[in-house]
């Protein structure tokens, strides 16, 4: 019973931290209301988290925000990814060449999680922040991760629950999503045309390892006209070459010069 109580307390602490990560700052009263917990319990929990430097006083009266101790923990998590280490210099070059926002994402269950992001100089999309996530059916990086997984995983994903629609262009049914995933496999590149944010488009390519498994996805995002116009063929070429370069650093070898071949 004591173990169950301890787990419940840890779960509540995580819920508080997740809420602060989402909202930026919040008072104990608003946290208690959002989580459906007694205010006294939330106050005690926040006090304990503050002593551990997990949270700190916010800018408003009675407000709290995430503490700096979480920064060191988050940095330790991010730095363990080989994908990030190999991709970072390629991302920096791509960012310098294009001026657009560049992402690196990895899969975690039904989501694509952003583990590196370089903000664009012209527009900074807020749909996928560093450490944030999108479902695998929405966005270019997300669909690149799903498309280059085994096809059986596509069916499992569709059957595991209803898909969230972000805009009228988001593929949320098998009739919409499966052809899109097949297209990604044929082309070696995923195209997101306003299916996460109206007016914003993105391109995504898979990062493969020495076994040919998809390990991550590299993506570039910006205003639709800058990403998908007739004059942006070079942008696709740059991204495809960047994805291949990072994949080679992960030990992948091309088959007949193809960017990816999963048949």
XYZ file of C-alpha atoms in Angstrom:
263
model
C 0.000 0.000 0.000
C 2.848 2.378 0.826
C 4.341 1.716 -2.595
C 1.041 2.531 -4.290
C 0.780 5.754 -2.313
C 4.288 6.752 -3.313
C 3.541 6.084 -6.974
C 0.382 8.155 -6.777
C 2.343 11.069 -5.302
C 4.984 10.860 -8.047
C 2.231 10.763 -10.661
C 0.674 13.922 -9.226
C 4.051 15.636 -9.245
C 4.531 14.737 -12.903
C 1.050 16.030 -13.706
C 1.917 19.355 -12.058
C 5.187 19.608 -14.001
C 3.445 18.722 -17.261
C 0.837 21.397 -16.622
C 3.497 24.042 -15.956
C 5.370 22.965 -19.093
C 2.191 23.464 -21.110
C 1.033 26.737 -19.534
C 4.357 28.382 -18.698
C 3.127 29.714 -15.357
C 0.172 28.882 -13.126
C -1.027 29.475 -9.590
C -1.586 26.694 -7.098
C -5.328 27.424 -7.220
C -5.524 27.077 -11.003
C -3.400 23.912 -10.934
C -5.687 22.408 -8.308
C -8.730 23.252 -10.413
C -7.210 21.856 -13.630
C -6.125 18.618 -11.970
C -9.169 18.223 -9.756
C -7.019 18.069 -6.626
C -7.468 19.802 -3.237
C -5.663 23.126 -3.028
C -3.924 22.109 0.179
C -2.420 19.042 -1.507
C -1.209 21.083 -4.474
C 0.325 23.729 -2.200
C 2.260 21.063 -0.291
C 3.399 19.417 -3.498
C 4.556 22.712 -5.006
C 6.425 23.522 -1.804
C 8.286 20.218 -1.992
C 9.057 20.672 -5.689
C 10.317 24.183 -5.004
C 12.741 22.903 -2.375
C 14.076 20.476 -4.993
C 14.366 23.346 -7.521
C 11.919 21.583 -9.808
C 9.677 24.656 -9.719
C 10.239 28.297 -8.778
C 8.208 31.429 -8.214
C 6.776 32.879 -11.393
C 6.461 36.490 -12.516
C 2.900 36.860 -11.225
C 1.725 36.862 -7.641
C 1.331 33.299 -6.369
C 2.428 31.863 -9.725
C 4.888 29.031 -10.282
C 6.970 27.953 -13.259
C 9.416 25.163 -13.998
C 12.728 25.389 -12.151
C 16.265 25.346 -13.531
C 17.015 21.894 -12.153
C 14.782 20.496 -14.875
C 16.990 22.180 -17.462
C 19.987 20.057 -16.485
C 17.835 16.931 -16.471
C 16.376 17.742 -19.868
C 19.813 18.480 -21.290
C 21.089 15.125 -20.057
C 18.197 13.346 -21.776
C 18.638 15.180 -25.082
C 22.406 14.685 -25.212
C 22.115 10.913 -25.052
C 20.551 10.787 -28.509
C 23.092 9.776 -31.159
C 20.631 11.125 -33.718
C 21.022 14.620 -32.327
C 24.823 14.445 -32.208
C 25.072 13.376 -35.837
C 22.287 15.627 -37.092
C 23.187 18.910 -35.399
C 25.941 20.063 -37.810
C 23.831 19.071 -40.816
C 20.857 20.940 -39.373
C 22.970 24.046 -38.819
C 24.114 24.004 -42.434
C 20.557 23.465 -43.692
C 19.326 26.299 -41.480
C 22.034 28.623 -42.807
C 21.221 27.713 -46.414
C 17.453 28.096 -46.174
C 16.640 30.375 -43.262
C 13.711 28.118 -42.386
C 12.900 26.270 -39.162
C 14.661 22.892 -38.985
C 13.497 20.045 -36.725
C 14.801 16.682 -35.598
C 12.166 14.295 -34.234
C 12.157 10.790 -32.795
C 9.228 8.468 -32.256
C 7.780 7.816 -28.840
C 4.804 5.467 -29.103
C 2.097 7.361 -31.075
C 3.975 10.657 -31.234
C 6.884 12.378 -32.908
C 8.907 14.224 -30.258
C 11.113 17.175 -31.197
C 14.624 16.702 -29.750
C 16.305 19.549 -31.668
C 14.999 22.714 -33.304
C 16.620 25.668 -35.053
C 14.207 28.577 -35.466
C 13.666 30.103 -38.883
C 14.590 33.690 -39.555
C 11.360 34.512 -41.392
C 8.695 32.618 -39.471
C 8.808 30.577 -36.276
C 6.092 27.935 -36.144
C 4.910 27.261 -32.606
C 3.174 23.975 -33.418
C 6.208 21.868 -32.504
C 8.441 23.296 -29.797
C 11.642 21.707 -28.540
C 10.481 18.809 -26.377
C 6.985 19.038 -27.828
C 5.225 16.369 -29.815
C 2.780 15.790 -32.641
C 0.818 12.633 -33.404
C 2.345 10.456 -36.114
C -0.330 11.252 -38.708
C 0.152 15.027 -38.567
C 3.149 16.907 -39.931
C 6.020 16.008 -42.236
C 8.466 14.649 -39.645
C 5.700 12.640 -38.016
C 4.592 10.963 -41.237
C 8.186 10.284 -42.266
C 8.621 8.343 -39.013
C 5.416 6.378 -39.530
C 5.802 5.811 -43.272
C 9.193 4.137 -42.961
C 8.066 1.867 -40.174
C 6.678 -1.563 -41.047
C 3.318 -1.371 -42.814
C 1.754 -3.435 -40.045
C 2.478 -0.487 -37.743
C 0.247 1.692 -39.929
C -2.756 -0.521 -39.262
C -1.963 -0.695 -35.559
C -1.741 3.083 -35.409
C -5.099 3.540 -37.140
C -6.767 0.958 -34.902
C -5.370 2.291 -31.629
C -7.704 5.244 -31.394
C -9.321 8.197 -33.206
C -6.915 10.579 -34.945
C -6.880 14.256 -34.047
C -7.730 16.733 -36.798
C -5.753 19.985 -36.572
C -6.978 21.567 -39.833
C -9.272 20.491 -42.684
C -6.144 19.084 -44.394
C -5.148 16.680 -41.597
C -5.439 13.019 -42.733
C -7.502 11.309 -40.039
C -8.933 8.248 -41.791
C -7.332 5.205 -43.335
C -8.549 6.357 -46.765
C -6.644 9.617 -46.279
C -3.581 8.467 -44.346
C -2.557 5.185 -46.013
C -2.140 6.617 -49.541
C -0.178 9.512 -48.052
C 2.191 7.098 -46.305
C 2.667 5.086 -49.506
C 3.510 8.315 -51.315
C 6.124 9.148 -48.688
C 7.772 5.757 -49.164
C 7.835 6.178 -52.940
C 9.235 9.702 -52.862
C 11.494 9.368 -49.814
C 10.083 12.634 -48.505
C 6.933 13.625 -46.579
C 4.985 16.762 -47.441
C 2.852 18.584 -44.897
C 0.610 21.089 -46.630
C -1.171 23.075 -43.906
C -2.288 19.919 -42.083
C -0.960 21.121 -38.720
C -1.164 24.923 -39.046
C -2.994 26.857 -41.755
C -0.496 28.781 -43.870
C 2.470 26.644 -42.809
C 4.013 23.764 -44.762
C 6.854 21.360 -44.048
C 8.997 18.666 -45.637
C 10.365 15.659 -43.757
C 12.783 12.818 -44.472
C 13.650 9.710 -42.445
C 16.949 9.113 -40.663
C 17.936 5.449 -40.966
C 20.463 3.379 -39.035
C 22.836 0.596 -40.081
C 19.981 -1.929 -40.050
C 17.792 0.234 -42.262
C 15.450 1.063 -39.384
C 13.962 4.522 -39.102
C 15.516 6.211 -36.075
C 14.477 9.835 -36.511
C 13.109 12.340 -38.997
C 14.610 15.586 -40.238
C 12.174 18.319 -41.216
C 12.122 21.845 -42.557
C 9.136 24.159 -42.063
C 8.006 27.636 -43.047
C 5.262 29.623 -44.745
C 3.614 27.573 -47.467
C 4.853 29.710 -50.362
C 8.459 29.320 -49.229
C 8.272 25.539 -48.844
C 5.975 24.301 -51.619
C 6.254 26.780 -54.490
C 7.544 25.732 -57.923
C 10.810 27.489 -57.136
C 11.605 25.312 -54.102
C 12.746 22.135 -55.861
C 16.238 22.850 -54.545
C 14.840 22.847 -51.006
C 13.689 19.250 -51.401
C 17.051 18.245 -52.822
C 18.850 19.876 -49.903
C 16.670 18.088 -47.363
C 16.990 14.708 -49.080
C 20.774 15.041 -49.151
C 20.809 16.178 -45.515
C 18.743 13.160 -44.454
C 21.034 10.837 -46.381
C 24.110 12.415 -44.802
C 22.832 11.916 -41.260
C 21.698 8.376 -42.111
C 25.168 7.518 -43.389
C 26.622 8.842 -40.138
C 24.260 6.402 -38.371
C 25.753 3.565 -40.425
C 23.125 3.308 -43.156
C 24.202 2.385 -46.687
C 22.174 3.355 -49.728
C 20.637 0.680 -51.962
C 21.069 1.512 -55.670
C 21.440 5.169 -54.768
C 17.956 5.390 -53.262
C 17.352 7.637 -50.291
C 15.304 4.896 -48.698
C 14.101 1.532 -49.898
C 11.752 -0.442 -47.706
C 9.728 -2.027 -50.504
